Amino acid sequence: MKRNTLILSGISVLLLSLPLAAQQMPGSIFIHKDWQLVCDNTRTCSAAGNPAAEDELGISLVLTRKAGKNQNVTGDIQLARNEHLGLLKKLPARFALNMRVNGIDAGRLTIDQKKNLQADLSEQQVALLIKSLASDSQIEFVIGDLRWHISDQGAAAVFIKMDESQGRLGTRTALIKKGDKDEDTVLPALPIPVVYAASVNLPQAGDDKFIATSYKALHKELLSTLKADNYCADMQESSTGKTKFAVTRLSADKLLINTRCSAGAYNTSDAYWVVNEKPPFQPALITVAATEYKDGIISATQLGSSVGHCWFADQWTWDGKKFVHTAAFSSSMCSPGPGSDRVLATFVSEVRRAGR
């Protein structure tokens, strides 16, 4: 299957069809053929290579560079746990893979099955891969008769986009399109947001009756927050009855309201709002794609395919007044080929407990 070039902003890749962006922005995804670029909100970017669709063994190769001057590229590989093939069960708990580039041995990597099947690349191996992947190349990791392949299709375009995202095009440290410019033009790293998480209050007397006594006005206000791009089908009342809501105490005067929005073949989604305890409720919609709430954290995890080859996730953290977006990450790109255990972030933050 031919893979097209695609740029996605944020984590809503499953829910929204977004236009191609003219310029790569922090917190975005760019996909071309078998490679993808994922940049987070600090401008750290990771170029991830995958096997071709016809390959059977799952592996990912990731080359990462932080934003700013004097930043080297680091790299690692990660094998997918192909339990259904039984291949890894036949191998020792620790085993060595031979890295080969265009048929030439490029060193060994040690894989530990008790950890995450991940191995770091040396500086020399990273440099060799960048140079080789700028044009047609064959990348494989070998043990005995087993061969994990990384496709070269799309790598050059992703490297160029990575340099563009960090302002490195035409500089001496660009991955491909090098020039005479020094690194003064390189974009600086952006700070990691710090969020102070607050504890949630215990339920109060009467919380269990809140929906029954406030339903009509509450439903009307909640419905007013839903637009075309955050539709929630189950918010529409029908002859079968009223919308079913759940309520959770957040603070002395704030409640968390949720209801099911959809239930598909392999995904479900709930809508969550923060409301005042007393009218006017002034609901603040957090998301219509949530899958879990626990201890002040709302999570939204959605599969991109029925077999779970790819998925997308967000998290929001309660800071005592509102839910703040604190994480967005995803697996490797959706494809008809082998899956991957790789997790790549488009939004990162530092979550601290209030008072610490």
Short mmCIF file of C-alpha atoms in Angstrom, two decimals, residues 44-180:
data_model
loop_
_atom_site.label_atom_id
_atom_site.label_comp_id
_atom_site.label_asym_id
_atom_site.label_seq_id
_atom_site.Cartn_x
_atom_site.Cartn_y
_atom_site.Cartn_z
CA THR A 44 12.40 18.04 20.35
CA CYS A 45 11.95 15.99 17.18
CA SER A 46 12.13 12.26 16.53
CA ALA A 47 12.41 10.68 13.09
CA ALA A 48 10.98 7.16 13.21
CA GLY A 49 11.59 4.54 10.55
CA ASN A 50 9.42 1.46 10.16
CA PRO A 51 9.45 -1.73 8.13
CA ALA A 52 7.87 -1.81 4.69
CA ALA A 53 4.28 -3.07 4.51
CA GLU A 54 5.33 -6.46 3.15
CA ASP A 55 7.69 -7.21 6.07
CA GLU A 56 6.57 -9.54 8.83
CA LEU A 57 8.75 -8.54 11.80
CA GLY A 58 8.00 -5.39 13.76
CA ILE A 59 10.80 -2.95 14.56
CA SER A 60 11.24 0.81 14.80
CA LEU A 61 14.33 2.96 14.41
CA VAL A 62 14.17 6.39 16.04
CA LEU A 63 16.64 9.25 15.61
CA THR A 64 16.04 12.07 18.09
CA ARG A 65 17.41 15.60 18.37
CA LYS A 66 16.61 18.27 20.93
CA ALA A 67 16.12 21.83 19.75
CA GLY A 68 18.80 24.47 20.04
CA LYS A 69 22.49 24.82 19.35
CA ASN A 70 25.08 22.08 19.82
CA GLN A 71 22.61 19.21 19.98
CA ASN A 72 23.67 15.81 18.71
CA VAL A 73 21.37 13.20 17.19
CA THR A 74 20.79 10.11 19.32
CA GLY A 75 19.24 6.87 18.12
CA ASP A 76 17.85 3.55 19.19
CA ILE A 77 15.92 0.58 17.88
CA GLN A 78 13.02 -1.25 19.47
CA LEU A 79 11.66 -4.65 18.48
CA ALA A 80 7.94 -5.34 18.64
CA ARG A 81 6.88 -8.27 20.78
CA ASN A 82 5.79 -10.63 18.03
CA GLU A 83 4.37 -13.10 20.52
CA HIS A 84 1.96 -14.49 17.95
CA LEU A 85 4.89 -15.57 15.79
CA GLY A 86 6.69 -17.21 18.69
CA LEU A 87 10.03 -15.91 17.44
CA LEU A 88 11.22 -14.11 20.54
CA LYS A 89 10.42 -17.09 22.75
CA LYS A 90 13.02 -19.10 20.87
CA LEU A 91 15.74 -16.54 21.55
CA PRO A 92 17.76 -16.06 24.78
CA ALA A 93 16.73 -13.47 27.36
CA ARG A 94 19.63 -11.35 26.09
CA PHE A 95 20.81 -11.62 22.52
CA ALA A 96 22.91 -9.63 20.05
CA LEU A 97 21.73 -8.26 16.72
CA ASN A 98 24.16 -7.47 13.93
CA MET A 99 23.39 -4.14 12.28
CA ARG A 100 24.01 -4.15 8.53
CA VAL A 101 23.94 -1.17 6.22
CA ASN A 102 23.94 -1.98 2.51
CA GLY A 103 25.23 -5.46 3.31
CA ILE A 104 28.18 -4.21 5.38
CA ASP A 105 28.46 -5.04 9.08
CA ALA A 106 27.99 -1.92 11.24
CA GLY A 107 28.35 -3.29 14.76
CA ARG A 108 26.30 -5.22 17.30
CA LEU A 109 23.39 -4.25 19.52
CA THR A 110 22.31 -6.13 22.66
CA ILE A 111 18.59 -6.75 23.16
CA ASP A 112 17.20 -7.55 26.63
CA GLN A 113 13.82 -9.32 26.49
CA LYS A 114 13.16 -8.65 30.18
CA LYS A 115 13.22 -4.92 29.52
CA ASN A 116 11.68 -3.18 26.52
CA LEU A 117 13.49 -4.86 23.61
CA GLN A 118 15.27 -1.56 23.02
CA ALA A 119 18.95 -0.88 22.25
CA ASP A 120 20.81 2.40 21.91
CA LEU A 121 22.87 3.17 18.82
CA SER A 122 26.42 4.49 19.04
CA GLU A 123 27.38 7.89 17.63
CA GLN A 124 29.13 6.13 14.76
CA GLN A 125 26.05 4.03 13.96
CA VAL A 126 23.78 7.10 14.04
CA ALA A 127 26.09 8.99 11.69
CA LEU A 128 26.26 6.03 9.32
CA LEU A 129 22.46 5.67 9.24
CA ILE A 130 21.88 9.37 8.54
CA LYS A 131 24.39 9.33 5.70
CA SER A 132 23.02 6.12 4.22
CA LEU A 133 19.33 6.99 4.51
CA ALA A 134 19.82 10.24 2.60
CA SER A 135 19.57 8.01 -0.51
CA ASP A 136 18.58 4.43 -1.35
CA SER A 137 19.86 2.03 1.27
CA GLN A 138 19.24 -1.32 2.93
CA ILE A 139 19.07 -1.34 6.72
CA GLU A 140 18.71 -4.62 8.60
CA PHE A 141 19.29 -6.12 12.03
CA VAL A 142 20.19 -9.79 11.97
CA ILE A 143 20.43 -12.80 14.24
CA GLY A 144 20.75 -16.15 12.54
CA ASP A 145 18.05 -16.45 9.88
CA LEU A 146 15.95 -13.67 11.40
CA ARG A 147 16.11 -10.25 9.78
CA TRP A 148 14.36 -7.08 10.90
CA HIS A 149 14.30 -4.45 8.15
CA ILE A 150 13.94 -0.67 8.28
CA SER A 151 12.56 0.83 5.09
CA ASP A 152 14.51 3.65 3.46
CA GLN A 153 11.36 5.01 1.79
CA GLY A 154 10.52 8.45 3.16
CA ALA A 155 13.62 8.88 5.32
CA ALA A 156 15.18 11.74 3.33
CA ALA A 157 11.93 13.75 3.29
CA VAL A 158 11.53 13.27 7.04
CA PHE A 159 15.13 14.34 7.70
CA ILE A 160 14.57 17.54 5.71
CA LYS A 161 11.34 18.23 7.61
CA MET A 162 13.14 17.61 10.89
CA ASP A 163 15.79 20.21 10.00
CA GLU A 164 13.09 22.63 8.86
CA SER A 165 11.19 22.18 12.14
CA GLN A 166 14.26 23.10 14.18
CA GLY A 167 15.59 25.82 11.88
CA ARG A 168 18.64 23.83 10.79
CA LEU A 169 18.23 23.91 7.00
CA GLY A 170 21.37 25.31 5.38
CA THR A 171 23.44 25.05 8.55
CA ARG A 172 26.59 23.03 9.00
CA THR A 173 24.75 20.61 11.29
CA ALA A 174 21.74 19.91 9.04
CA LEU A 175 21.05 16.24 8.45
CA ILE A 176 20.91 16.48 4.65
CA LYS A 177 20.75 19.99 3.18
CA LYS A 178 23.90 21.33 4.80
CA GLY A 179 25.13 24.86 4.19
CA ASP A 180 27.60 27.43 5.45
#
